[in-house]
Coordinates of C-alpha atoms in Angstrom, one line a residue:
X13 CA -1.6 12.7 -3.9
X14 CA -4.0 10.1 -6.0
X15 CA -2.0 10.8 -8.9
X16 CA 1.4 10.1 -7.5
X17 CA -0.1 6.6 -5.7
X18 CA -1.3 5.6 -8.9
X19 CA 1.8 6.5 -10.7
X20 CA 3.9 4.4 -8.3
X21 CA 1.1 1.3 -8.9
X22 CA 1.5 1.7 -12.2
X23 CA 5.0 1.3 -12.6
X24 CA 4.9 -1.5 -9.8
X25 CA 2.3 -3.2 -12.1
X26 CA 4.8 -2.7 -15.5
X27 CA 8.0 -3.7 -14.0
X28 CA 6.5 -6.8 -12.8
X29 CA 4.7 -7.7 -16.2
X30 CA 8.2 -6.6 -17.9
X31 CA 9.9 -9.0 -15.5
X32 CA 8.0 -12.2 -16.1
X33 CA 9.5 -14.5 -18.9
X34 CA 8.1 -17.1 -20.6
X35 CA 9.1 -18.9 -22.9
X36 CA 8.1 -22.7 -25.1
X37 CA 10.2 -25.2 -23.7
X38 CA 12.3 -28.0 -26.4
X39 CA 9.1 -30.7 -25.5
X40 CA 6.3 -27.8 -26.1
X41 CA 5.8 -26.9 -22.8
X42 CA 5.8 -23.3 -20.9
X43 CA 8.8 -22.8 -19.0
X44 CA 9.5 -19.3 -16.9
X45 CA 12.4 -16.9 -15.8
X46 CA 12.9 -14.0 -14.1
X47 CA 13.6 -11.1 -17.1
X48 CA 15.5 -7.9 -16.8
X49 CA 17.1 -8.7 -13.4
X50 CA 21.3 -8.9 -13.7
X51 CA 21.4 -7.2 -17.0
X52 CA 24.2 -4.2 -17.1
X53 CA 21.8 -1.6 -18.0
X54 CA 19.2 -2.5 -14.9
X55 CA 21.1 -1.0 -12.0
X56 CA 20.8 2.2 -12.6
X57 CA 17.6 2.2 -14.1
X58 CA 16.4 0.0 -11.0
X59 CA 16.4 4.1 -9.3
X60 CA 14.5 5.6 -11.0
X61 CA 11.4 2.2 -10.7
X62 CA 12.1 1.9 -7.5
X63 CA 9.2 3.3 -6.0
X64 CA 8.4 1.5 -3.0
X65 CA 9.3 3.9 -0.7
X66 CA 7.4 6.9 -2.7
X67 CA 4.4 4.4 -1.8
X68 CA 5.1 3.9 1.9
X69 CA 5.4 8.0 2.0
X70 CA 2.0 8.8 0.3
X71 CA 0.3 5.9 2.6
X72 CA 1.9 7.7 5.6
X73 CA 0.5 10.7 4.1
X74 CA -2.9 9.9 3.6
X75 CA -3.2 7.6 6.6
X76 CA -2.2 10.6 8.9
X77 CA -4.7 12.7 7.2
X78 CA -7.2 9.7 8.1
X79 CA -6.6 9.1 12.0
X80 CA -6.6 13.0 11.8
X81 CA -10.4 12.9 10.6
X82 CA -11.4 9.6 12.9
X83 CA -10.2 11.6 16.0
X84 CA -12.1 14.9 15.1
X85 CA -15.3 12.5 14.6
X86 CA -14.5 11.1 18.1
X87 CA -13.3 7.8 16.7
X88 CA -10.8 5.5 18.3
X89 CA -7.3 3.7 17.5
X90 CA -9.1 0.4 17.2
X91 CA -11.8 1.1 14.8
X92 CA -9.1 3.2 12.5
X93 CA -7.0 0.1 12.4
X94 CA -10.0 -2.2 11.6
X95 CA -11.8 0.4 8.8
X96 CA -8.1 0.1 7.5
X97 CA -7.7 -3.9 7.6
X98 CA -10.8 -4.5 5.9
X99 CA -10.4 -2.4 3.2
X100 CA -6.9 -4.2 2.5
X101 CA -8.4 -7.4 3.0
X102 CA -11.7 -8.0 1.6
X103 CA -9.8 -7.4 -2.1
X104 CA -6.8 -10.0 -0.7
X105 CA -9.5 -12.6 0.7
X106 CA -11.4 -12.8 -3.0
X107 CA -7.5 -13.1 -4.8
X108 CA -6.5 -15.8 -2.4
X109 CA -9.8 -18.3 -2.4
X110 CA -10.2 -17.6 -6.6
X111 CA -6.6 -17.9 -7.5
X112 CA -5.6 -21.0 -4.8
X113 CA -9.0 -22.3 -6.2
X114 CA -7.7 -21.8 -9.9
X115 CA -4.7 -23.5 -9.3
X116 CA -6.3 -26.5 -7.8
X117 CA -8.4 -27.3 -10.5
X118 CA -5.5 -27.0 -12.8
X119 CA -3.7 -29.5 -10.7
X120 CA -6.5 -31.4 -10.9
X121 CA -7.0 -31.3 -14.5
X122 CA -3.4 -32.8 -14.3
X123 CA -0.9 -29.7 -14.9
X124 CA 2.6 -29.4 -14.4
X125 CA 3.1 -29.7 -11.2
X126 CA 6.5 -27.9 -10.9
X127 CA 4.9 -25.5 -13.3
X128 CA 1.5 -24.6 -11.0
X129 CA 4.3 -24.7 -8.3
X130 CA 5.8 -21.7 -9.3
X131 CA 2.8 -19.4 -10.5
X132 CA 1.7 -20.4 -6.9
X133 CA 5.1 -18.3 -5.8
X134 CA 5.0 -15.6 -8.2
X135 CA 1.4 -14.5 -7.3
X136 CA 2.3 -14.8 -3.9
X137 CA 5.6 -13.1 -4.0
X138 CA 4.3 -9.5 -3.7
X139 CA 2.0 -10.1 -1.2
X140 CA 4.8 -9.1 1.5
X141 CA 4.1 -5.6 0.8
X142 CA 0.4 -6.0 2.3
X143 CA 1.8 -8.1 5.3
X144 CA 4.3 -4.7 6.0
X145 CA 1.8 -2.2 5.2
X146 CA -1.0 -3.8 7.2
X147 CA 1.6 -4.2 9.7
X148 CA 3.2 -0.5 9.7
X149 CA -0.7 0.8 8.7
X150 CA -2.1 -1.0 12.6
X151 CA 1.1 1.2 14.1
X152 CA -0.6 4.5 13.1
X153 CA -2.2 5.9 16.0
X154 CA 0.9 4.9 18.1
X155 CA 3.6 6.8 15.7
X156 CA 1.7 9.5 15.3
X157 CA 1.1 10.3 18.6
X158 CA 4.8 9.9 19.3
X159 CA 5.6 12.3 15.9
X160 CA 2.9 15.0 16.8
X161 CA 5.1 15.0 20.6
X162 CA 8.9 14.5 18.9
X163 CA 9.0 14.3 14.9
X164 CA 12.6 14.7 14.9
X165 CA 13.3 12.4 17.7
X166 CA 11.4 9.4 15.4
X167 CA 12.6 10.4 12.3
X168 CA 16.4 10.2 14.1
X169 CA 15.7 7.3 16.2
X170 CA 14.3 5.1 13.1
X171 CA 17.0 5.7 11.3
X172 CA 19.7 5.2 13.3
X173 CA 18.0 1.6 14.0
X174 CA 18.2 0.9 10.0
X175 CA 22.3 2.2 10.1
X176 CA 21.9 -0.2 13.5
X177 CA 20.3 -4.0 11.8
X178 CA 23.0 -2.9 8.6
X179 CA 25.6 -2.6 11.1
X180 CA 24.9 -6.2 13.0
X181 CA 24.0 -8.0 9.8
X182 CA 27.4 -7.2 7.7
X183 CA 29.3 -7.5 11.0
X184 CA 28.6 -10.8 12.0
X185 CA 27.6 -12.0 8.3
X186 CA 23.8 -12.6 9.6
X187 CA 21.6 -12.5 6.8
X188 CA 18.1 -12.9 8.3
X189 CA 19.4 -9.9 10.8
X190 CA 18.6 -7.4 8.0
X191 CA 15.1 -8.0 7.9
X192 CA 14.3 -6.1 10.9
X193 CA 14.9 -3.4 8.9
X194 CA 11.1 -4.3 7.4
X195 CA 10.0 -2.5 10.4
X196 CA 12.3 0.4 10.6
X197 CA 12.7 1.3 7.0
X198 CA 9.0 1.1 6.0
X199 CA 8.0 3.2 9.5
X200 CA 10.6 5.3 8.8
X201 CA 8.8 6.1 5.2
X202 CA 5.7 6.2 6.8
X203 CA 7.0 8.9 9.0
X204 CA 7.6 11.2 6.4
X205 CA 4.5 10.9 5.0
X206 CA 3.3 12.3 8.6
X207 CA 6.0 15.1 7.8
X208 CA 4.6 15.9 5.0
X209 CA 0.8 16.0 6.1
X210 CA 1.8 18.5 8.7
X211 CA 2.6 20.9 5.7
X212 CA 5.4 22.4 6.5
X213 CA 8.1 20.7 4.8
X214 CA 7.2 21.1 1.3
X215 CA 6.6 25.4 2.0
X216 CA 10.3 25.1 3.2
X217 CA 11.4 22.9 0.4
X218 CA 9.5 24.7 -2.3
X219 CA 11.3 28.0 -2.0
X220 CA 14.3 28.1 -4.5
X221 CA 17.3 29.2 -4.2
X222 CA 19.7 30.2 -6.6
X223 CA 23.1 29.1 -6.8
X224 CA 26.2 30.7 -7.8
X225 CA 26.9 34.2 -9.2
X226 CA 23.5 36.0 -8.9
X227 CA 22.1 34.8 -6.0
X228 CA 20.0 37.3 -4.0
X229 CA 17.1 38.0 -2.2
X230 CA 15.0 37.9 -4.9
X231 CA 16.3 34.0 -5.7
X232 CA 13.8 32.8 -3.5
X233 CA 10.9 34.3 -5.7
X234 CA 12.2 33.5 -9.3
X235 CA 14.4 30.7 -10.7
X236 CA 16.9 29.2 -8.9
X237 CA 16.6 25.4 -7.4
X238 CA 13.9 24.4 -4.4
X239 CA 15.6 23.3 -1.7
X240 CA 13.7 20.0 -1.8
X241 CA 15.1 19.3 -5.3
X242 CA 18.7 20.6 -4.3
X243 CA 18.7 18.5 -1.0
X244 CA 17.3 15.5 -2.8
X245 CA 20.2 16.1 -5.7
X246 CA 22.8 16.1 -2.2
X247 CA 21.0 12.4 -1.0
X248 CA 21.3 11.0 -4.0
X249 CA 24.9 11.8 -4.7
X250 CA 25.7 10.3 -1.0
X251 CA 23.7 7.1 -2.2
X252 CA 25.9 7.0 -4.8
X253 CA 29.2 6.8 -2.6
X254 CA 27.4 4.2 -0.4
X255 CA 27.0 1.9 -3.5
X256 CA 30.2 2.3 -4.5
X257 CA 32.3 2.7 -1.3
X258 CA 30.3 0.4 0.5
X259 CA 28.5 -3.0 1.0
X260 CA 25.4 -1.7 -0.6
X261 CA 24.3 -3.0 -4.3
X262 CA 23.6 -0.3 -6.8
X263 CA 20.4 -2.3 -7.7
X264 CA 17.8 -1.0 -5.7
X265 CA 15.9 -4.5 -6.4
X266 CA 18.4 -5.7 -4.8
X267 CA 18.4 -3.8 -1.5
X268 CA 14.5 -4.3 -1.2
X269 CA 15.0 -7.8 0.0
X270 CA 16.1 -7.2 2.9
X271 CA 15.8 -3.6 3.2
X272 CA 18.7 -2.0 3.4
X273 CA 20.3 2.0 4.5
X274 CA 20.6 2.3 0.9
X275 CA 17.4 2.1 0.1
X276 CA 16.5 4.6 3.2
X277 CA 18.3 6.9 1.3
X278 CA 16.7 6.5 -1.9
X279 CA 13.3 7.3 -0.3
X280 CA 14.5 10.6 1.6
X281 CA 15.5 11.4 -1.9
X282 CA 11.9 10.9 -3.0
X283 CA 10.6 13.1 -0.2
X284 CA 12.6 16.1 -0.4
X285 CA 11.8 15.6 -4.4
X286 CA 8.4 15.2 -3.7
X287 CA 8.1 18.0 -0.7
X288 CA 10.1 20.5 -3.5
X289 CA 6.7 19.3 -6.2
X290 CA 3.8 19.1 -4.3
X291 CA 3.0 22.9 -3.7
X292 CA 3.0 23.5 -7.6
X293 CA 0.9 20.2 -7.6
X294 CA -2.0 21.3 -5.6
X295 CA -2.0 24.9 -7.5
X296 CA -2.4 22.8 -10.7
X297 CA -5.1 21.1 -8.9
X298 CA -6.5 23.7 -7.1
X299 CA -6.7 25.7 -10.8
X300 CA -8.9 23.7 -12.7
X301 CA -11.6 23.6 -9.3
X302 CA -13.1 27.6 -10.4
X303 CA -11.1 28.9 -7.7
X304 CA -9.5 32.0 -7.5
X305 CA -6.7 30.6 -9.0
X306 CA -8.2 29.5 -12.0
X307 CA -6.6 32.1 -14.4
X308 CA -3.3 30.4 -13.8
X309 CA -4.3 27.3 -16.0
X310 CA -5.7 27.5 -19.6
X311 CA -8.8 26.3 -20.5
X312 CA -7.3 23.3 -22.1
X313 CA -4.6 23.0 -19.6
X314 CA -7.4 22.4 -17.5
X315 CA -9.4 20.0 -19.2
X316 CA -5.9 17.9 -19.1
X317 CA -5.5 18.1 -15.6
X318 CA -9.0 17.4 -14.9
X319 CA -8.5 14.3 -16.9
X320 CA -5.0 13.1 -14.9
X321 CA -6.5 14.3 -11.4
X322 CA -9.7 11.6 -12.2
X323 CA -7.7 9.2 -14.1
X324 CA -5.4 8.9 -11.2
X325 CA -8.0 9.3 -8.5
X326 CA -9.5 6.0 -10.5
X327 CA -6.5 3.8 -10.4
X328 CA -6.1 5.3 -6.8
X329 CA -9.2 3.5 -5.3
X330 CA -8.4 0.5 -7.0
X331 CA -5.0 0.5 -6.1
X332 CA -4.9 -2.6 -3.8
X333 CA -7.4 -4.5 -6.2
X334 CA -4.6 -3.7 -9.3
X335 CA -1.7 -5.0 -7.1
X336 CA -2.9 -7.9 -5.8
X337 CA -4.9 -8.9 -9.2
X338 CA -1.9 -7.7 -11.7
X339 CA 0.5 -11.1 -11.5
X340 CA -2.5 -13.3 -11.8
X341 CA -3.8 -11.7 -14.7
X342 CA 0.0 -11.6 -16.2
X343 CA 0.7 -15.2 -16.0
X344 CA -3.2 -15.9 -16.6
X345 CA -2.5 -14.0 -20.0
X346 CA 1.1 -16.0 -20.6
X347 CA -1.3 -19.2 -20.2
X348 CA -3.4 -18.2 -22.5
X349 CA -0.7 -17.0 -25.3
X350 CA 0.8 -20.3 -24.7
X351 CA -2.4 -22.9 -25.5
X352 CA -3.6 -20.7 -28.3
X353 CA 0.3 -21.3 -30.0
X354 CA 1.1 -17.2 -30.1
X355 CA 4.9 -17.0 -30.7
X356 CA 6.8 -16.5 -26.9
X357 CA 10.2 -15.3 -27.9
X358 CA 13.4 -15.6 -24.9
X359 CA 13.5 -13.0 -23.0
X360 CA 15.9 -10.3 -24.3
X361 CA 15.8 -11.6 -27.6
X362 CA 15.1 -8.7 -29.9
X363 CA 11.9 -10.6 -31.1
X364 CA 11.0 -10.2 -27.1
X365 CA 11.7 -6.9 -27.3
X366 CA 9.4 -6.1 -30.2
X367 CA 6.8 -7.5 -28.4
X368 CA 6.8 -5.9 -25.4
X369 CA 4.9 -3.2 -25.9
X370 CA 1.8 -5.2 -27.4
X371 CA 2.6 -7.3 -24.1
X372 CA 1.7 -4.5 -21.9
X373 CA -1.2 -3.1 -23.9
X374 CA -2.8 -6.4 -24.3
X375 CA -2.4 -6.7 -19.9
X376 CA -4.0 -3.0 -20.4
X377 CA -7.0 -4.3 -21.9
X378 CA -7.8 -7.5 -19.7
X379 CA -6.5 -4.9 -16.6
X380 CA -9.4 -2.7 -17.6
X381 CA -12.2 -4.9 -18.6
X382 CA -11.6 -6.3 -15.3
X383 CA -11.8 -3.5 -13.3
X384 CA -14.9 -2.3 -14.9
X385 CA -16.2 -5.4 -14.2
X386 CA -15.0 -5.4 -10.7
X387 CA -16.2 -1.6 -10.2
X388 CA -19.9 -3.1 -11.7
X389 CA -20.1 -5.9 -9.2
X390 CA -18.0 -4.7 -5.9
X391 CA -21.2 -2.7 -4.0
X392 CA -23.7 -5.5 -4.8
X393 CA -21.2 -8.3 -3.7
X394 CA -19.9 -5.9 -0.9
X395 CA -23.4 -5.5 0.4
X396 CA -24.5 -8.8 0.1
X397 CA -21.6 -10.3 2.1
X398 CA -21.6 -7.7 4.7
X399 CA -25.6 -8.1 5.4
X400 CA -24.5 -11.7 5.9
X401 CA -21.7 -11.7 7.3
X402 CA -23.3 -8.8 10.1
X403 CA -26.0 -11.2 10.6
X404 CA -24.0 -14.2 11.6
X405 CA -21.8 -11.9 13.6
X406 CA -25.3 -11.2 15.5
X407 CA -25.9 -14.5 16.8
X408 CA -21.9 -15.6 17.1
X409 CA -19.4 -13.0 18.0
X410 CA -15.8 -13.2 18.1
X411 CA -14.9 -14.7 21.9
X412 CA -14.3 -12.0 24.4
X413 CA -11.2 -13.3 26.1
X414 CA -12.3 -11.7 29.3
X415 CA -13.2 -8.3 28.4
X416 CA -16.3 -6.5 28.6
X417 CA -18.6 -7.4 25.7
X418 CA -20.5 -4.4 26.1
X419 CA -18.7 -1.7 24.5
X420 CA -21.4 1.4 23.8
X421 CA -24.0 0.3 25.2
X422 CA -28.2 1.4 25.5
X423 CA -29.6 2.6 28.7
X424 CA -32.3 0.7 30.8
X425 CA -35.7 1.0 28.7
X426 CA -34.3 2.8 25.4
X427 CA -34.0 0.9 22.3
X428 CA -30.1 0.4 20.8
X429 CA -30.6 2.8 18.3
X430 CA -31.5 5.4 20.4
X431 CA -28.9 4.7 22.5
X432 CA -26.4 4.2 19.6
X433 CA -27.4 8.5 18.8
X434 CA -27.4 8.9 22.4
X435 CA -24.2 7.8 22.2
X436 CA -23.1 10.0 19.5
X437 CA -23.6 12.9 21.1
X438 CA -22.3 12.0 25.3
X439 CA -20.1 9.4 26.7
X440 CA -19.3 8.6 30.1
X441 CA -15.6 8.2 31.2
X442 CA -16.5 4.4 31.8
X443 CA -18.2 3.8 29.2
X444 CA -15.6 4.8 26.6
X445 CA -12.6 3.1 28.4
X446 CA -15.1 0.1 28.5
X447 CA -15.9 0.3 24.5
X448 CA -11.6 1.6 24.3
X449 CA -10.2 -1.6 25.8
X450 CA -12.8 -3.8 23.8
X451 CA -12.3 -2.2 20.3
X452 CA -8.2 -2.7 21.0
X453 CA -8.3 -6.6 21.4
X454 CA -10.8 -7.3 18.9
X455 CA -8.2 -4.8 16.9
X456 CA -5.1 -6.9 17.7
X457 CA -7.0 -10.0 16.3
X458 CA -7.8 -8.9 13.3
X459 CA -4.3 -7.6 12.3
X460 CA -2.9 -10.9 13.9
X461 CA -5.1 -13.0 11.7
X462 CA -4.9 -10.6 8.4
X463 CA -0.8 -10.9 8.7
X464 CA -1.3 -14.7 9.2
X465 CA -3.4 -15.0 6.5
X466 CA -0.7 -13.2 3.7
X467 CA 2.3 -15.3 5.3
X468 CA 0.4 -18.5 4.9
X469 CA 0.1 -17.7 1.3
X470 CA 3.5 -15.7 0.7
X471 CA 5.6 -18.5 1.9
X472 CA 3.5 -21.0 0.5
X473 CA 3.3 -23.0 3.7
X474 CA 1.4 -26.3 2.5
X475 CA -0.5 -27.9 0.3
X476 CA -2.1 -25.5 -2.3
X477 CA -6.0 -26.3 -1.5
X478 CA -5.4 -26.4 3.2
X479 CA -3.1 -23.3 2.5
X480 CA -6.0 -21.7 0.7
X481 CA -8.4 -22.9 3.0
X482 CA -6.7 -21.3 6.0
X483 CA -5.4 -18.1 5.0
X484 CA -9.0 -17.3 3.4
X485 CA -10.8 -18.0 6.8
X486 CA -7.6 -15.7 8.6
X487 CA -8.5 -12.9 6.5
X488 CA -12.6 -13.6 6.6
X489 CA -11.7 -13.4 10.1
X490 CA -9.8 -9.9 10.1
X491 CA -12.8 -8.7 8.3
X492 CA -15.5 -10.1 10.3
X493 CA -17.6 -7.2 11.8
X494 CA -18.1 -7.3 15.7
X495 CA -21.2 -5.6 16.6
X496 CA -21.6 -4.6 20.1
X497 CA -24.6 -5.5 22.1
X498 CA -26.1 -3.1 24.4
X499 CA -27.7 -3.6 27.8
X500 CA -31.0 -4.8 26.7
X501 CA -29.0 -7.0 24.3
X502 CA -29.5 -5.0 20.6
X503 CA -27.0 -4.8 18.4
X504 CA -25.7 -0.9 18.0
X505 CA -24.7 -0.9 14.6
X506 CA -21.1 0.6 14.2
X507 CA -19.8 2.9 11.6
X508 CA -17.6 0.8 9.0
X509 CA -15.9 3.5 6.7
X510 CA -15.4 7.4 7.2
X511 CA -17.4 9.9 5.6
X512 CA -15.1 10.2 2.2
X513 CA -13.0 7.4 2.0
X514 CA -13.2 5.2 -1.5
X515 CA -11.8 2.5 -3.1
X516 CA -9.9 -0.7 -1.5
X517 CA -8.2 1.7 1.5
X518 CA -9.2 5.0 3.2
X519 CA -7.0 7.8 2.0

């Protein structure tokens, strides 16, 4: 699933730097529009790019798959939640304090102030997708407790509360009504990716069947359509009467803010798609590994899919660094394309359109040097702010609000880490509801102040240097270890990732 996260980054990453347009101003300035966006031709395009639900999907798969390991290990709600908040926001902290810093010292150095103002909102814009998916990503252990009891219940009840917030908001003409639908669309998404870690979906969905004259018992085995592909084909052709029947836009742009029933649909679409795909995936995948199956594949055929399999795997764990880093670096490069005097043609000019694709390879470049640099520097940075920021957690811990501040704890007379492997192995029934209701607070803080943090900065609530400030310390805060301190008052040193998770969030 690496390569299809990355894909759907990807072309996150190149509709956004398509979308940005800049242009020289009569007086020599740098004045900026939104491309692409109204033009005829963009609606129907707008499905097949709109990927965010494909996202939500894999991230529902892989997180299931995660909270699936942390339970087998013994591991708890509250520290999968807080592994997965600090892996979002350690990458989100540094974009926040070096762009807000950035944009201060341009304002300093006397910029346009209107201009710096809206950079400002196009580098926060997409930060509501961390705010949801930090948001949807804490409800884990909850939904999949309730889908490993009642999938189809969820799956029914979720939906019928997006057809619901649709419903009220055309009804009584309430805008801001539709976006509850950010929490029952994107759980909704998530869902499926728990559907489709359970593996069952996609053997149903793979089997073909053929349709018209010749169908037969053999259709199943040769030719014919999978039933994923054929019941996605059926979605897609009732999204179609929805956007033209109904209230719905046909740009699926569009129906992202708020989202909308029609873009519910859109993602089913993309599951029963990718539930009909994934079983000929993992053969590909599972061929080039020297398995049994290895004679399916050529040799060359499997040095190419060794090459997409790492390539994606690649952009993969850097897949929150690339999203929050890619509109920074796009209007960073605009900047610079602008004070060197490089042409800017108007947007949809066919001078712009020329250019476009030396655009994106020259964002491919800085894109990459960056993130070689960042993959150079990220474990020495990483390590040094940890050791510090463990060290400071030592002598002030987050306040206890009244709960037990002991967690797992050391017997009488045996040093904290013997206690700590002690621990491993036996815990007492008090004991682990002690460390339980601990771990959950200290968990609900550090979602409250990660989600605080992105909203300061995504609605650009004050000045540019305090809003900085703030949300910086917010997310610092949702990433600030909590050691716990056993009884003869060491510090038992807790496990911050699981065994085989990479990059900026556990798969």
């Amino acid at each position: 699933m690496d390569v299809v996260r990355a894909a759907c980054v990807l072309i996150v990453v190149m509709l956004h730097a398509l979308m940005v347009g800049v242009e020289r101003s009569p007086d020599g300035g740098l004045s900026t529009r939104v491309a692409l966006a109204g033009t005829e031709w963009f609606a129907p395009v707008s499905w097949l790019i709109q990927i965010m639900p494909l996202f939500f999907i894999v991230g529902g798969f892989a997180s299931a798959q995660h909270w699936r390991g942390v339970k087998s290990r013994g591991g708890t709600a509250a520290e999968f939640v807080r592994s997965r908040v600090r892996r979002l926001d350690l990458p989100a902290a540094t974009m926040i304090l070096v762009v807000g810093s950035a944009l201060a010292l341009a304002g300093g150095l006397g910029a346009d102030p209107a201009l710096l103002e809206e950079a400002r909102l196009r580098v926060a814009q997409p930060l509501w997708f961390l705010a949801v998916y930090i948001g949807v990503t804490a409800m884990v252990p909850i939904m999949m407790r309730m889908h490993e009891v009642r999938p189809t219940v969820m799956l029914i009840g979720l939906g019928s509360g997006i057809a619901v917030v649709d419903a009220v908001r055309l009804a009584a003409e309430l805008p801001a009504v539709g976006y509850a639908n950010l929490a029952f669309v994107w759980l909704f998404m998530q869902q499926l990716g728990f559907l489709l870690s359970d593996g069952r979906v996609e053997v149903w969905a793979s089997r073909r069947l053929r349709v018209g004259l010749g169908a037969g018992t053999g259709a199943r085995r040769s030719g014919g359509i999978p039933r994923g592909m054929l019941l996605s084909v059926v979605v897609l052709g009732l999204l179609v009467v929805v956007v033209t029947r109904g209230p719905y836009s046909a740009d699926m742009l569009v129906n992202l803010n708020p989202p909308t029933a029609a873009l519910g649909l859109l993602g089913l679409a993309q599951f029963f798609a990718l539930s009909a795909v994934k079983p000929r995936m993992d053969r590909w995948w599972h061929a080039t590994d020297g398995s049994e199956h290895s004679g399916a594949v050529s040799d060359r055929g499997a040095m190419r899919v060794r090459a997409i399999a790492r390539a994606g795997s690649a952009v993969s764990a850097g897949s929150m660094t690339l999203y929050l880093w890619h509109m920074p670096v796009v209007l960073a490069v605009a900047a610079a394309i602008w004070a060197v005097g490089l042409p800017l043609p108007a947007p949809h000019s066919e001078a712009w359109w020329l250019t476009r694709i030396p655009w994106l390879v020259a964002l491919a470049l800085v894109w990459g040097g960056a993130y070689a640099m960042r993959q150079a520097m990220t474990r020495a940075w990483q390590n040094v702010v940890r050791r510090a920021l463990t060290s400071v957690a030592a002598r002030w811990t987050l306040p206890s609000w009244g709960w037990s501040s002991r967690g797992k704890h050391s017997p009488r007379g045996v040093s904290a880490d013997q206690g700590a492997s002690a621990d491993q192995g036996v815990r007492t029934n008090r004991g682990a509801s002690a460390n339980q209701g601990t771990s959950a607070n200290q968990a609900v803080l550090y979602v409250l102040a990660a989600v605080a943090g992105v909203v300061i900065v995504l609605f650009c609530l004050g000045d540019i240097i305090p809003s900085t400030l703030v949300a910086s310390a917010l997310l610092t805060l949702s990433v600030w270890p909590v050691p716990r301190r056993g009884r003869a008052g060491g510090i038992i040193r807790e496990d911050r990732s699981a065994p085989g998770d990479t990059g900026d969030e556990a798969r």
